Amino acid sequence: IAISIILGNKEYGEKKRIAQVLVIAVQINFSLLFTKIIIDASNFTAAQFYAATTGQTIRDSMATNQAATSAKNGLDPTSGYAQVGIAGAFVNFLGVTGIADTYSVLKEGADNLNNGWIVLVHAIFATIFLLGAAVVLLYGSFILISRAILLIFLMLTSALAFASHLIPKLDGGNFGWKAWWQSLLGVAVLAPLLVIFLWITLQIA
């Protein structure tokens, strides 16, 4: 800026840019904090809807998930499926708690209705339903893992993004201030939207 003022270059030689440098220099020190605030707000919103899918508070939902991953409730194949979280909510619709009791549940339904074809149709639709839910949840997991990697990269480059605001060609370019903010907001909103739509699906179901 100083050299541009001496040479009379108007692109970088405006004296008001000196004030911008001072403001950006202060903001760079808090760039990571600003980024973390946006990410935390996004994760908190997603966590609220995730807990709502199980009808629990966030703390209760976390405690339930931790219990489900223990050897007694989650890893023991004789204890059946862990009926927790969004995946557990989808499984709960069918009333099947494990692979072993699938036959007994279907047989009991056939005996009660005295019609095996209705139970067969129910089983086919339930299989399609669960496969569809599995594909959606698998793809959602891939999206959330990609989101985590992108958020780490955005946090690492937050200081550079704030600094690029001083360079006109980078300010509105594909790798500067504007692009960085669009990426951060887009990636941050991704998790709440995913969980909100899953919650809506469970409410409708």
Coordinates of C-alpha atoms in Angstrom, one line a residue:
I1 CA 0.0 0.0 0.0
A2 CA 2.8 2.4 0.9
I3 CA 4.6 1.7 -2.4
S4 CA 1.4 2.1 -4.4
I5 CA 0.7 5.5 -2.7
I6 CA 4.2 6.7 -3.7
L7 CA 3.7 5.5 -7.3
G8 CA 0.2 6.8 -7.5
N9 CA -1.4 3.4 -8.1
K10 CA -5.1 3.8 -7.3
E11 CA -5.8 0.0 -7.0
Y12 CA -3.8 -0.4 -3.8
G13 CA -2.9 3.2 -3.1
E14 CA -6.1 4.4 -1.5
K15 CA -5.3 5.7 2.0
K16 CA -8.6 4.2 3.4
R17 CA -7.0 0.8 2.9
I18 CA -4.6 1.5 5.7
A19 CA -7.6 1.5 8.1
Q20 CA -8.8 -1.7 6.4
V21 CA -5.4 -3.3 7.1
L22 CA -5.7 -2.5 10.8
V23 CA -9.2 -3.8 11.0
I24 CA -8.4 -7.0 9.2
A25 CA -5.2 -7.5 11.3
V26 CA -7.4 -7.5 14.4
Q27 CA -10.0 -9.8 12.9
I28 CA -7.3 -12.3 11.8
N29 CA -6.6 -12.9 15.5
F30 CA -10.3 -13.9 16.0
S31 CA -10.9 -15.6 12.6
L32 CA -10.6 -19.1 14.1
L33 CA -13.0 -18.1 16.9
F34 CA -15.6 -16.7 14.5
T35 CA -15.3 -19.9 12.5
K36 CA -15.8 -22.1 15.5
I37 CA -18.8 -20.1 16.7
I38 CA -20.6 -20.7 13.3
I39 CA -19.6 -24.4 13.4
D40 CA -20.8 -24.8 17.0
A41 CA -24.1 -23.1 16.3
S42 CA -24.6 -25.5 13.3
N43 CA -23.7 -28.6 15.4
F44 CA -25.9 -27.5 18.3
T45 CA -28.9 -27.1 16.0
A46 CA -28.3 -30.5 14.5
A47 CA -27.9 -32.1 17.9
Q48 CA -31.2 -30.7 19.0
F49 CA -33.1 -32.3 16.1
Y50 CA -31.1 -35.5 16.5
A51 CA -32.2 -35.7 20.2
A52 CA -35.8 -35.0 19.1
T53 CA -35.8 -38.1 16.9
T54 CA -35.6 -40.2 20.1
G55 CA -37.7 -38.0 22.3
Q56 CA -34.8 -37.3 24.6
T57 CA -32.6 -34.4 25.6
I58 CA -29.2 -34.2 24.1
R59 CA -27.6 -35.4 27.4
D60 CA -29.9 -38.3 27.7
S61 CA -29.4 -39.2 24.0
M62 CA -25.6 -39.2 24.4
A63 CA -25.9 -41.4 27.5
T64 CA -28.1 -43.8 25.7
N65 CA -25.7 -44.0 22.7
Q66 CA -22.8 -44.6 25.0
A67 CA -24.7 -47.4 26.8
A68 CA -25.6 -49.0 23.4
T69 CA -22.0 -49.2 22.4
S70 CA -21.0 -51.1 25.5
A71 CA -20.4 -54.9 25.3
K72 CA -23.7 -55.6 27.0
N73 CA -26.1 -53.6 24.8
G74 CA -24.3 -52.9 21.5
L75 CA -21.7 -55.5 20.7
D76 CA -23.3 -58.6 22.0
P77 CA -25.1 -60.3 19.0
T78 CA -27.5 -62.1 21.3
S79 CA -28.9 -58.8 22.7
G80 CA -30.4 -57.7 19.3
Y81 CA -30.2 -54.4 17.6
A82 CA -29.4 -51.2 19.6
Q83 CA -32.7 -49.3 19.4
V84 CA -31.1 -45.9 19.7
G85 CA -30.5 -42.9 17.5
I86 CA -32.1 -42.3 14.1
A87 CA -31.3 -45.7 12.8
G88 CA -32.9 -47.3 15.8
A89 CA -36.0 -45.1 15.3
F90 CA -36.4 -46.6 11.7
V91 CA -36.0 -50.1 13.0
N92 CA -38.5 -49.5 15.8
F93 CA -41.3 -49.1 13.2
L94 CA -41.1 -52.8 12.4
G95 CA -41.1 -54.2 15.9
V96 CA -38.1 -56.4 15.1
T97 CA -35.2 -56.2 17.7
G98 CA -32.9 -58.7 16.1
I99 CA -32.3 -61.0 13.1
A100 CA -33.0 -64.1 15.1
D101 CA -36.6 -63.1 16.0
T102 CA -37.6 -62.0 12.5
Y103 CA -39.1 -65.4 11.6
S104 CA -41.0 -65.6 14.9
V105 CA -42.4 -62.1 14.4
L106 CA -43.6 -62.9 10.9
K107 CA -45.0 -66.3 11.9
E108 CA -46.9 -64.7 14.8
G109 CA -48.4 -62.1 12.5
A110 CA -49.4 -64.8 10.0
D111 CA -51.1 -66.9 12.7
N112 CA -52.9 -63.8 14.1
L113 CA -54.2 -62.8 10.6
N114 CA -54.6 -66.4 9.4
N115 CA -53.1 -65.1 6.1
G116 CA -49.5 -65.6 5.2
W117 CA -49.7 -63.5 2.0
I118 CA -50.4 -60.3 3.9
V119 CA -47.4 -60.9 6.2
L120 CA -45.2 -61.7 3.1
V121 CA -46.2 -58.4 1.5
H122 CA -45.5 -56.6 4.8
A123 CA -42.1 -58.2 5.0
I124 CA -41.3 -57.2 1.4
F125 CA -42.3 -53.6 2.0
A126 CA -40.4 -53.6 5.3
T127 CA -37.3 -54.8 3.6
I128 CA -37.6 -52.1 0.9
F129 CA -38.2 -49.5 3.6
L130 CA -35.1 -50.6 5.6
L131 CA -32.9 -50.8 2.6
G132 CA -33.9 -47.3 1.5
A133 CA -33.3 -46.0 5.0
A134 CA -29.9 -47.8 5.1
V135 CA -28.9 -46.2 1.8
V136 CA -29.9 -42.7 3.0
L137 CA -28.1 -43.1 6.3
L138 CA -25.0 -44.5 4.6
Y139 CA -24.9 -41.6 2.2
G140 CA -25.6 -39.2 5.1
S141 CA -22.7 -40.6 7.0
F142 CA -20.4 -40.1 4.0
I143 CA -21.7 -36.5 3.8
L144 CA -21.0 -35.8 7.5
I145 CA -17.5 -37.3 7.3
S146 CA -16.8 -35.1 4.2
R147 CA -18.2 -32.1 6.1
A148 CA -15.9 -32.7 9.1
I149 CA -12.8 -32.8 6.8
L150 CA -13.9 -29.6 5.0
L151 CA -14.6 -27.8 8.3
I152 CA -11.0 -28.7 9.5
F153 CA -9.6 -27.2 6.2
L154 CA -11.8 -24.1 6.6
M155 CA -10.6 -23.6 10.1
L156 CA -7.0 -24.0 9.0
T157 CA -7.4 -21.4 6.3
S158 CA -9.6 -18.9 8.2
A159 CA -6.7 -16.5 8.8
L160 CA -5.8 -16.5 5.1
A161 CA -9.4 -16.0 4.1
F162 CA -9.6 -12.9 6.3
A163 CA -6.3 -11.6 4.9
S164 CA -7.5 -12.1 1.3
H165 CA -10.2 -9.5 1.9
L166 CA -7.5 -6.9 1.4
I167 CA -6.6 -8.0 -2.1
P168 CA -9.3 -7.0 -4.6
K169 CA -8.5 -9.9 -7.1
L170 CA -8.8 -12.4 -4.3
D171 CA -11.7 -10.8 -2.4
G172 CA -14.3 -12.0 -4.9
G173 CA -12.4 -14.8 -6.6
N174 CA -12.7 -18.5 -6.4
F175 CA -10.2 -18.9 -3.6
G176 CA -10.7 -15.7 -1.5
W177 CA -12.9 -14.1 1.1
K178 CA -16.3 -14.6 -0.7
A179 CA -15.7 -18.2 -1.7
W180 CA -14.4 -19.1 1.8
W181 CA -17.5 -17.7 3.4
Q182 CA -19.8 -19.4 1.0
S183 CA -18.1 -22.7 1.6
L184 CA -18.2 -22.3 5.4
L185 CA -21.9 -21.4 5.5
G186 CA -22.8 -24.1 3.0
V187 CA -21.0 -26.8 4.9
A188 CA -22.2 -25.6 8.3
V189 CA -25.8 -25.7 7.3
L190 CA -25.5 -29.2 5.8
A191 CA -25.7 -31.2 9.0
P192 CA -28.8 -29.4 10.4
L193 CA -30.6 -29.7 7.1
L194 CA -29.8 -33.5 6.9
V195 CA -31.0 -34.2 10.5
I196 CA -34.1 -31.9 10.1
F197 CA -35.3 -33.8 7.0
L198 CA -34.6 -37.1 8.8
W199 CA -36.6 -35.9 11.7
I200 CA -39.5 -34.8 9.4
T201 CA -39.4 -38.2 7.8
L202 CA -39.7 -39.9 11.2
Q203 CA -42.6 -37.6 12.2
I204 CA -44.5 -38.3 9.0
A205 CA -43.8 -42.1 9.3

